Short mmCIF file of C-alpha atoms in Angstrom, two decimals:
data_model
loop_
_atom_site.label_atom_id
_atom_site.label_comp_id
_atom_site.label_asym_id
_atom_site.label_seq_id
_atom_site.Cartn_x
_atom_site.Cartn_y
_atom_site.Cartn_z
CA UNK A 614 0.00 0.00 0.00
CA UNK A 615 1.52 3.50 -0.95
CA UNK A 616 1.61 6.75 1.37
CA UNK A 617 -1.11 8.20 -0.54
CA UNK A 618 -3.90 4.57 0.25
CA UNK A 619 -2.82 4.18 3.83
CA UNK A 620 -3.65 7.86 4.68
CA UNK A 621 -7.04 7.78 2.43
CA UNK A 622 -7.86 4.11 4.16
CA UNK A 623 -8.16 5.36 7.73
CA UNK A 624 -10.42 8.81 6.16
CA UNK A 625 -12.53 5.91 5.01
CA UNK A 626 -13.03 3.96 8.21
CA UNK A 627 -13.88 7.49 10.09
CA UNK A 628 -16.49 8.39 7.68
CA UNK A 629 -17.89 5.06 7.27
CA UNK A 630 -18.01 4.92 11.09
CA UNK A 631 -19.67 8.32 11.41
CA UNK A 632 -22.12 6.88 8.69
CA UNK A 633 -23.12 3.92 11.00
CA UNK A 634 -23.38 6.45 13.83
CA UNK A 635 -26.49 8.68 12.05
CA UNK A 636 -27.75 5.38 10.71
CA UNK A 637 -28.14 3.82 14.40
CA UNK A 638 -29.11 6.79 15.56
CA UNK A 639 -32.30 7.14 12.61
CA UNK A 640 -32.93 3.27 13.72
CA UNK A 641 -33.11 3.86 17.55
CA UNK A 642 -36.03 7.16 16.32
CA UNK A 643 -38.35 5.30 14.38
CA UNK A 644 -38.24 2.43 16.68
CA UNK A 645 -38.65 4.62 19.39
CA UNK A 646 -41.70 5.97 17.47
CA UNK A 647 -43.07 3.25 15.77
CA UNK A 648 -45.92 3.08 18.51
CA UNK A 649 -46.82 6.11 17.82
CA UNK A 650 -47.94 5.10 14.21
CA UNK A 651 -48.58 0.83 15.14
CA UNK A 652 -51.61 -0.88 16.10
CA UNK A 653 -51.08 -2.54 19.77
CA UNK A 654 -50.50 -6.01 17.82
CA UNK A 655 -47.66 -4.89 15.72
CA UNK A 656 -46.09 -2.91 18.41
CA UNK A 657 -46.32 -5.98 20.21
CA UNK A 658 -44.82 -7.81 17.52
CA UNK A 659 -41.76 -5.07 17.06
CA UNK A 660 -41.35 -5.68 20.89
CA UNK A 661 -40.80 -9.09 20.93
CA UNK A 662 -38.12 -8.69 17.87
CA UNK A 663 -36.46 -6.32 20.12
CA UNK A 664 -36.42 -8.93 23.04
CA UNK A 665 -35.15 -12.37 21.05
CA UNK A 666 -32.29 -9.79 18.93
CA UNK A 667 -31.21 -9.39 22.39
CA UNK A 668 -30.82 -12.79 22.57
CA UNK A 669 -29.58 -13.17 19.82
CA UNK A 670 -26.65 -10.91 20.36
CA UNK A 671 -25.78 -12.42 23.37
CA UNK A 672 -25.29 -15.45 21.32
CA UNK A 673 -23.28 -13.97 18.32
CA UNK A 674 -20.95 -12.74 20.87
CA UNK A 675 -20.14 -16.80 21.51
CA UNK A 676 -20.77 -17.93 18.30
CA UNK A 677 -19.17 -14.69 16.15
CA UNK A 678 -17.06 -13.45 18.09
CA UNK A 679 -15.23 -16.10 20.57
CA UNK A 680 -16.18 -19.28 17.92
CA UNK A 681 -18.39 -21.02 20.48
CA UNK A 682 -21.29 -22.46 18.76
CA UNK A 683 -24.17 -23.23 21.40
CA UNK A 684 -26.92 -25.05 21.09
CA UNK A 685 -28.25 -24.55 25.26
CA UNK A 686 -27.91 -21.14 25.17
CA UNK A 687 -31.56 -21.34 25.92
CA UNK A 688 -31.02 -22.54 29.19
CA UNK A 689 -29.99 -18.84 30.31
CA UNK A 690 -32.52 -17.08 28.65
CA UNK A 691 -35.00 -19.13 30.44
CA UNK A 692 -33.90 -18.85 33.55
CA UNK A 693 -33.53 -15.05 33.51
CA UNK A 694 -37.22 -15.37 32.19
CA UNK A 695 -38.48 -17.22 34.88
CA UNK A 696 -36.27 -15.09 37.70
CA UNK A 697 -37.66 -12.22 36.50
CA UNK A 698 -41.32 -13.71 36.44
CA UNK A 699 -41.13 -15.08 39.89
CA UNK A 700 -39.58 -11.72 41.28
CA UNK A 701 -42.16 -9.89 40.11
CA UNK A 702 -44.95 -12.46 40.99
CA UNK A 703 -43.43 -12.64 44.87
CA UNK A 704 -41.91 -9.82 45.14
CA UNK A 705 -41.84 -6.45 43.10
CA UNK A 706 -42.33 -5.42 39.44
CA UNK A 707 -40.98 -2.17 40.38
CA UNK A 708 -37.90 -1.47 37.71
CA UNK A 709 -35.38 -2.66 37.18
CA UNK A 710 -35.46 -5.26 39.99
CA UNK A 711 -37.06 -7.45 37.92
CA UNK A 712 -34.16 -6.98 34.96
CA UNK A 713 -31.67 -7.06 37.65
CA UNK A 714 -32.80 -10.74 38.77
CA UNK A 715 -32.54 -11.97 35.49
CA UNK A 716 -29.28 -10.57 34.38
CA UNK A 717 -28.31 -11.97 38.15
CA UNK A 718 -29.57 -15.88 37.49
CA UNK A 719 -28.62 -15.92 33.43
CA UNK A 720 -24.97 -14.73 34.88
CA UNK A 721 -24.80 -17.20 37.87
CA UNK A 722 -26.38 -20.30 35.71
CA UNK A 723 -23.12 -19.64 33.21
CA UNK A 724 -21.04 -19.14 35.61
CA UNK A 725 -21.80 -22.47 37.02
CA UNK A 726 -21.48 -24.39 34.36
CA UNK A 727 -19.41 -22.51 31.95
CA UNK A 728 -16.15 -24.35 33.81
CA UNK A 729 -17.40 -27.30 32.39
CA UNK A 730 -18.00 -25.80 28.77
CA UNK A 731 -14.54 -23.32 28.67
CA UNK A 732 -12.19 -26.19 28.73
CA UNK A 733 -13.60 -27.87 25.44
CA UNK A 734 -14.41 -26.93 21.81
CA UNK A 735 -15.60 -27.58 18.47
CA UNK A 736 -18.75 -30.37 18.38
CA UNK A 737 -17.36 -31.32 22.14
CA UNK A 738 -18.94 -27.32 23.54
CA UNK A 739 -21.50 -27.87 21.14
CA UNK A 740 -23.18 -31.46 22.61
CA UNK A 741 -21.61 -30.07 26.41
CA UNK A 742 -24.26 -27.17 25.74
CA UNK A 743 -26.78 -28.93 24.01
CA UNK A 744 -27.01 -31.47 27.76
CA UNK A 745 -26.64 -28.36 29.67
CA UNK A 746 -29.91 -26.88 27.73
CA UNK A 747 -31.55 -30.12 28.42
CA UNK A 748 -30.88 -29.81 32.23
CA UNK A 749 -32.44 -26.79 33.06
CA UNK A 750 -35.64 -27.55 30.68
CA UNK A 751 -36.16 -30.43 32.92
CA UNK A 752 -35.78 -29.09 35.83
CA UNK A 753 -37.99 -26.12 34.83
CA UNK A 754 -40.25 -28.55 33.64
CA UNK A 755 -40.14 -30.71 37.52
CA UNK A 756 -39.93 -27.48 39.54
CA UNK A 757 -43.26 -26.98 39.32
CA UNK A 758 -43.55 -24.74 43.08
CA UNK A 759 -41.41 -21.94 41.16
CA UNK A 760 -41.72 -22.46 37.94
CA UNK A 761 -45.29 -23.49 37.40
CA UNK A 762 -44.32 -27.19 35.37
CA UNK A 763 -45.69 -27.76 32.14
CA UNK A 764 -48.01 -25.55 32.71
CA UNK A 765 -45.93 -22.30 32.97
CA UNK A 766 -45.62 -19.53 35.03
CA UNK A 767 -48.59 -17.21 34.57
CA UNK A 768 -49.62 -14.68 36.07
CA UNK A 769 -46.96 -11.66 35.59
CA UNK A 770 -47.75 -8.49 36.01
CA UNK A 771 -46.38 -5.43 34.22
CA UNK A 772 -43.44 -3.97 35.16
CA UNK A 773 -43.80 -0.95 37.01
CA UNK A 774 -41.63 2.46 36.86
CA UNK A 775 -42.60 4.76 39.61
CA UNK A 776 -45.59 2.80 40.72
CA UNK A 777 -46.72 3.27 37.34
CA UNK A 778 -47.80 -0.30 35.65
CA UNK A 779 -46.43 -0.95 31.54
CA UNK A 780 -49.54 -2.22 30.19
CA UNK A 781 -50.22 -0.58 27.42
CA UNK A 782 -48.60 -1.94 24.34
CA UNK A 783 -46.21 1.64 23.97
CA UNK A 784 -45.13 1.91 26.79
CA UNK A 785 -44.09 -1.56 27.56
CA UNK A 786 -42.74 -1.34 24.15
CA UNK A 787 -40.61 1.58 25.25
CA UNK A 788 -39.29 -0.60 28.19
CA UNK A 789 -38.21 -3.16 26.26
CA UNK A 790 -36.53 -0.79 23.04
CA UNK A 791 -34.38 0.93 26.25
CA UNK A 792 -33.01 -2.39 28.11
CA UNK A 793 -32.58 -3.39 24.10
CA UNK A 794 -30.10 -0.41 23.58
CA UNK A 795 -28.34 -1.00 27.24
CA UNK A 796 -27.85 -4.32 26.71
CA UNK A 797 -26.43 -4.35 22.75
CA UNK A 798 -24.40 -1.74 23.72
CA UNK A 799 -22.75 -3.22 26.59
CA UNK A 800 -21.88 -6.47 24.17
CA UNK A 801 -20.82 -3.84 21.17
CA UNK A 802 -18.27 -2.44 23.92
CA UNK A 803 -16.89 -5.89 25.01
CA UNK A 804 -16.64 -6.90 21.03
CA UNK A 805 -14.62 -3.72 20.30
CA UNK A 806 -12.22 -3.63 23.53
CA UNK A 807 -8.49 -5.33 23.59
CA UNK A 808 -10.74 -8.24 25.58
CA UNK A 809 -12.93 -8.68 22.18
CA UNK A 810 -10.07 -8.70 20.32
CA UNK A 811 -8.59 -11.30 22.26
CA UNK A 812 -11.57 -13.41 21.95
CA UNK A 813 -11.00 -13.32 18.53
CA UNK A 814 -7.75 -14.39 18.51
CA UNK A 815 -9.18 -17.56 20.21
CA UNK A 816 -11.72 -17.59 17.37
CA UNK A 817 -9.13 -17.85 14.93
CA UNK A 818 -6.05 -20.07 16.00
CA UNK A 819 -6.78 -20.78 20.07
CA UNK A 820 -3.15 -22.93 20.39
CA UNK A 821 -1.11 -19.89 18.84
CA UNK A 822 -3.50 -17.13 21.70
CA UNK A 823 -1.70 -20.24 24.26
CA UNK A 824 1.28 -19.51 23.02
CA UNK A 825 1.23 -16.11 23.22
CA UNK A 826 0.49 -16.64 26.91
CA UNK A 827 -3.27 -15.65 27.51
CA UNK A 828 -5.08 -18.22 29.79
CA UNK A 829 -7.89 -18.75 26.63
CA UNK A 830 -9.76 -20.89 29.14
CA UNK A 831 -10.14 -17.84 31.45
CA UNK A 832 -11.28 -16.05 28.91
CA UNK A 833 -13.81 -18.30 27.31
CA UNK A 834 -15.08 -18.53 30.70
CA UNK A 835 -15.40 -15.53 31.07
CA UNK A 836 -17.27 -14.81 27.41
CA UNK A 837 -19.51 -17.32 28.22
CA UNK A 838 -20.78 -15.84 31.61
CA UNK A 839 -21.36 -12.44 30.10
CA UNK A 840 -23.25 -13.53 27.20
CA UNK A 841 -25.00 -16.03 29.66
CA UNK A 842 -26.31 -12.61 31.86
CA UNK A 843 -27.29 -11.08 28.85
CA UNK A 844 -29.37 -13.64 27.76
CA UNK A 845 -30.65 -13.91 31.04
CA UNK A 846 -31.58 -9.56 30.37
CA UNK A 847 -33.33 -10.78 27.32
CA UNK A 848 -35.32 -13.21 29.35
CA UNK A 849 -36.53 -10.42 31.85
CA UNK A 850 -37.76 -8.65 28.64
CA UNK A 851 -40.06 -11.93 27.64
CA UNK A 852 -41.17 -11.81 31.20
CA UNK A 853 -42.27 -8.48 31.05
CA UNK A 854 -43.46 -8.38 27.63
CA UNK A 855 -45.82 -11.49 27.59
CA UNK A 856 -46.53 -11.85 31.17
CA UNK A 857 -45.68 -15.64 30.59
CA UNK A 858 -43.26 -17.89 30.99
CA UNK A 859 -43.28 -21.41 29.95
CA UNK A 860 -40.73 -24.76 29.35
CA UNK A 861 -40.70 -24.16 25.97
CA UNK A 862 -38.64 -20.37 26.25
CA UNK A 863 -35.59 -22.68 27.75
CA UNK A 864 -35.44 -25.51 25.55
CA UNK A 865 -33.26 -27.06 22.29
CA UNK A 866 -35.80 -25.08 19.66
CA UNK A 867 -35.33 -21.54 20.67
CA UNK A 868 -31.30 -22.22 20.67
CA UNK A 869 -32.01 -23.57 17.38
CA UNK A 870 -33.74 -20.77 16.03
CA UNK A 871 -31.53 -17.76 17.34
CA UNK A 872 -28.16 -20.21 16.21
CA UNK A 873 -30.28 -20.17 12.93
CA UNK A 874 -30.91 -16.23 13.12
CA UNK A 875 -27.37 -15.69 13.68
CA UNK A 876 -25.92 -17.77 10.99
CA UNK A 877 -28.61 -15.82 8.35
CA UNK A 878 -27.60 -12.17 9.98
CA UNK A 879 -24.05 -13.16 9.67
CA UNK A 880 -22.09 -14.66 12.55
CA UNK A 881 -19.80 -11.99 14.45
CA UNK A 882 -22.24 -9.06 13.20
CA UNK A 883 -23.82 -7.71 15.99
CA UNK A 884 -26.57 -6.03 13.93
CA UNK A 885 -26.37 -9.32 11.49
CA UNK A 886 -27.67 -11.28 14.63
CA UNK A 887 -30.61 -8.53 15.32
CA UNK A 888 -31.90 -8.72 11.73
CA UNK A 889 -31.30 -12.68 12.00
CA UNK A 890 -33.65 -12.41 14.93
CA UNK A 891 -36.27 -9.96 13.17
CA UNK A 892 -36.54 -12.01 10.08
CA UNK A 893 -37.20 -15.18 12.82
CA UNK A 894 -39.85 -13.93 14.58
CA UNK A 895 -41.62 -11.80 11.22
CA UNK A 896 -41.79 -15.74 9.99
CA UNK A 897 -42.34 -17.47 12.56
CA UNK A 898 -44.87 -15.49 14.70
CA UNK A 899 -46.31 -13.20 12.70
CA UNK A 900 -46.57 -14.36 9.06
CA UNK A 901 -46.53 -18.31 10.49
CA UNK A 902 -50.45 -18.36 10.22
CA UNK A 903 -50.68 -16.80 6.79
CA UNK A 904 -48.17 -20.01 5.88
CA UNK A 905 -50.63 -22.63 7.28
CA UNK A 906 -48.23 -23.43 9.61
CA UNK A 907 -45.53 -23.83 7.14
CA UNK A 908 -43.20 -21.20 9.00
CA UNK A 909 -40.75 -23.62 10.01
CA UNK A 910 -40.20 -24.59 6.43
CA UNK A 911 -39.74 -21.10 4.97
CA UNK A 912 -36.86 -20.86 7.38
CA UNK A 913 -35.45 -23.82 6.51
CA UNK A 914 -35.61 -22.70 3.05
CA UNK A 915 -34.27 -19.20 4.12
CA UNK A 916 -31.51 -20.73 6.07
CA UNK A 917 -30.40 -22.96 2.87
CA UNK A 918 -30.66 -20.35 0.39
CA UNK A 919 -28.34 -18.02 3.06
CA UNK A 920 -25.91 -21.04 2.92
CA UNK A 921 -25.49 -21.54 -0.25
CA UNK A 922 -25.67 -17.72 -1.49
CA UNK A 923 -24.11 -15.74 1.75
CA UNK A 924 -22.02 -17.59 3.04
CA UNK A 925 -20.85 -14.28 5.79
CA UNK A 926 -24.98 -13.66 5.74
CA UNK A 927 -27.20 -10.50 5.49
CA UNK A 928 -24.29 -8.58 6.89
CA UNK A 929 -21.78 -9.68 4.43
CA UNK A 930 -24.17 -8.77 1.37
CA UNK A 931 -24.60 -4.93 2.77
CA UNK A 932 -20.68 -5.27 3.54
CA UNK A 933 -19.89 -5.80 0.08
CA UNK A 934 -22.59 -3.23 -1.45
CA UNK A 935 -20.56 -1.04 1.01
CA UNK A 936 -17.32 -1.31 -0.27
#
């Protein structure tokens, strides 16, 4: 590269940044106003995007960023859910205690077994996760004093700010878009700090990262309880947002789907993962009836066609319009 293309490259990356910077900002306004101009049922539906892309984040920044692919990351979600269900149940809705519980659980369930899954890789973290997932949707589905059995735990009530109960579809909505923009940026931090690139480096060649002389078990372990609590803030958000939480928000098929909605956003994008999640739910809850119940096969159709044609996903097809 000459004098004149190194100095014009890093002009580039500033005004390209600066770009994403108004663009995230124009997102954040019209999601912020979208109830404003949304019937209660599509505000609802633009809520619970905004709740499973948080989820899904939480799981690019495994499978994207550190090369971790899980399939019970589930497990965390589902238990921030039902923390933050049963704290507001027993004993307050009042903000954030009810976010704080399930950031608390989703961080402590990784923690406790994430020194199990940091010492392996490949298909051996893969099945590790995939029993782990399995684990905790048993014993949500045996627990039945806290966590209501097969039947679920029902019952919720809004969460409150100031006394003030959420129920209406806005300003729930509004609850969930600002724990949304905490949350993704607290994972776009980690991903851009000397500690993302690190994980990274583990991503890419773990033995050389050994090598080198950083203690990649440490910081898998680490990884893995973050994105664990943030799954575990994405749960509180279900909680609040559907008032309901059942077996089904901790098992194998929502890992699936937000592995799936990763993989189609374009793993180690964070905003890959979101639209990954958005295109998801769109299919799966809201156009699913118009598709008698064919949903599940337009993904899998999605997913193939992403495979074969993106192979870096949604992200890597702007990416290249880009440049």
């Amino acid at each position: 590269m000459t004098a004149v293309e190194s100095s014009v490259a890093p002009v580039e990356t500033v005004r390209r940044r600066g770009y994403g910077r108004w663009i995230s900002v124009a997102v954040l306004v019209v999601l912020a106003a979208a109830p404003l101009f949304l019937a209660p049922f599509a505000t609802t539906t633009l809520s619970r995007v905004l709740v499973f892309a948080l989820f899904a984040v939480s799981l690019d920044l495994l499978v994207g960023v550190t090369g971790l692919p899980s399939l019970g990351h589930a497990a965390y979600f589902g238990s921030g859910a039902y923390a933050a269900g049963w704290v507001s149940i027993n004993v307050t809705a009042e903000a954030p205690v009810p976010l704080l519980a399930g950031l608390g659980v989703g961080a402590l369930a990784a923690a406790l077994t994430g020194w199990i899954t940091a010492r392996s890789a490949g298909v051996f973290f893969l099945m590790l996760t995939l029993a782990i997932g399995e684990i905790v949707g048993q014993v949500a589905n045996t627990w039945e004093s806290v966590t209501g059995g097969a039947n679920g735990l029902t019952g919720v009530p809004a969460v409150r700010i100031a006394g003030t109960p959420l129920a209406n579809a806005g300003y729930a909505h509004w609850y969930v878009l600002a724990v949304f923009a905490i949350g993704f940026a607290l994972v776009w931090v980690v991903a851009r700090s000397p500690f993302g690139d690190a994980l990274r480096g583990i991503r890419d060649n773990e033995p050389r990262m050994r090598a080198l002389g950083y203690s990649t078990s440490y910081y898998k372990y680490a990884v893995f309880v973050l994105a664990g609590g943030v799954a575990g803030m994405a749960g509180s958000l279900l909680a609040a947002q559907q008032r309901l939480v059942s077996t089904a928000d901790a098992g194998f098929l929502i890992s699936s789907l937000m592995l799936l909605a990763v993989v189609i956003g374009g793993a180690g994008s964070l905003w890959g993962a979101v639209l990954g999640a958005a295109l998801v739910v769109i299919v799966r809850d809201a156009l699913g009836p118009t598709f008698d119940g064919h949903g599940p096969l337009v993904l899998g159709i999605v997913f193939v066609a992403v495979v074969y044609l993106l192979p870096r996903g949604a992200a890597g097809l702007l990416r290249r319009r880009s440049g």
